[in-house]
Short mmCIF file of C-alpha atoms in Angstrom, two decimals:
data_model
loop_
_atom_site.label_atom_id
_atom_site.label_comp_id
_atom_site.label_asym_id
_atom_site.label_seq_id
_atom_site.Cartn_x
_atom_site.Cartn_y
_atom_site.Cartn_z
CA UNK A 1 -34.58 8.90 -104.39
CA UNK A 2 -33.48 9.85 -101.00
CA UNK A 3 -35.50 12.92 -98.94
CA UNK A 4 -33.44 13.57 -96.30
CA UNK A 5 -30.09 12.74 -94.48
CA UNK A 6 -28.85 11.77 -91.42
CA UNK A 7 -26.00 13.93 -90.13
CA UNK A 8 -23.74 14.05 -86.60
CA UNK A 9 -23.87 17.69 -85.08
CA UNK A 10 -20.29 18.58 -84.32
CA UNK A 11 -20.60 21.63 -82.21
CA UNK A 12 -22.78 24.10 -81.12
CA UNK A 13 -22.67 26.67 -84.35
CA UNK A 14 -23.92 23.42 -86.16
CA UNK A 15 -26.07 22.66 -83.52
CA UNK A 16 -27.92 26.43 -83.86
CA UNK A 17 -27.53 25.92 -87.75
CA UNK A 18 -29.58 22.52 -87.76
CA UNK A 19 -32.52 24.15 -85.08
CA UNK A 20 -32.82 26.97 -87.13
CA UNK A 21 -33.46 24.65 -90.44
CA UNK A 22 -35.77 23.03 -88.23
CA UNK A 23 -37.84 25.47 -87.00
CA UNK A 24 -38.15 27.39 -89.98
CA UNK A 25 -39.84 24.71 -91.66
CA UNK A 26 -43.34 25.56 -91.23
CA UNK A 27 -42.83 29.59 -92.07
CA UNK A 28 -41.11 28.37 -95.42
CA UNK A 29 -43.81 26.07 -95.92
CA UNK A 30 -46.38 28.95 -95.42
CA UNK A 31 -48.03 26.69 -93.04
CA UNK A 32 -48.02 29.64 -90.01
CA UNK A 33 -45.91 33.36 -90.19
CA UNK A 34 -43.87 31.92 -87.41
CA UNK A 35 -41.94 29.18 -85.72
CA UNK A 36 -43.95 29.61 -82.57
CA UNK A 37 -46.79 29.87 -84.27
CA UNK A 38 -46.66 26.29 -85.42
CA UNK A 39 -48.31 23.97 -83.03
CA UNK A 40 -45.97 20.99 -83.05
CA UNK A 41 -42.26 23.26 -82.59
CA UNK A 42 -40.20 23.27 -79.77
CA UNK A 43 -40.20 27.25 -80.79
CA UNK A 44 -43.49 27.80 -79.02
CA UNK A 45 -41.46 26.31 -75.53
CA UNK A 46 -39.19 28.46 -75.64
CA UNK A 47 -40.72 31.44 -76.99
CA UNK A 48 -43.73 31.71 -75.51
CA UNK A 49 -43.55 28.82 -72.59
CA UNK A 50 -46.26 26.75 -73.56
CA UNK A 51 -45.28 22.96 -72.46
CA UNK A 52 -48.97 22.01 -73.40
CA UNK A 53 -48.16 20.40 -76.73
CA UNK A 54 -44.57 18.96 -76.24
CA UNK A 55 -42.12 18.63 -73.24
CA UNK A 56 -38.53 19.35 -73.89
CA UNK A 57 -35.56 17.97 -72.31
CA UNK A 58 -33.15 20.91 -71.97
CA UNK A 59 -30.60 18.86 -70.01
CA UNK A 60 -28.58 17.63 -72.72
CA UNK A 61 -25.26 18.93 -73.85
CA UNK A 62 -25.46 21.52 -71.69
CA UNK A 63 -26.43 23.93 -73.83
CA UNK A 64 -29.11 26.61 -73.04
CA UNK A 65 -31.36 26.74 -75.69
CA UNK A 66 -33.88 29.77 -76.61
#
């Protein structure tokens, strides 16, 4: 039984879509109350500019991400 699939993001709407899945993970999961709460989410980067845990890569796409 397969988990998960892979899937091509087509433009940006899907792009925002697919994050939002993402980050959402651990508040679904009741794991923090939210996404940049979680330790290991790009959400705390953006949201609260803490590069301590993981370093992004903004440059790709060229799309600004927040």
């Amino acid at each position: 039984m397969q988990r998960f699939d892979d899937e091509v993001i087509r433009n940006e709407k899907m792009f925002w879509t697919k994050l939002h899945y993402i980050r959402s993970n651990p508040v679904e999961a009741g794991l923090v109350g939210s996404p940049e709460k979680y330790k290991y989410s790009s959400a705390r980067n953006y949201i609260n500019n803490d590069h301590s845990v993981i370093k992004v890569d903004t440059s790709f796409a060229g799309i600004e991400i927040k």
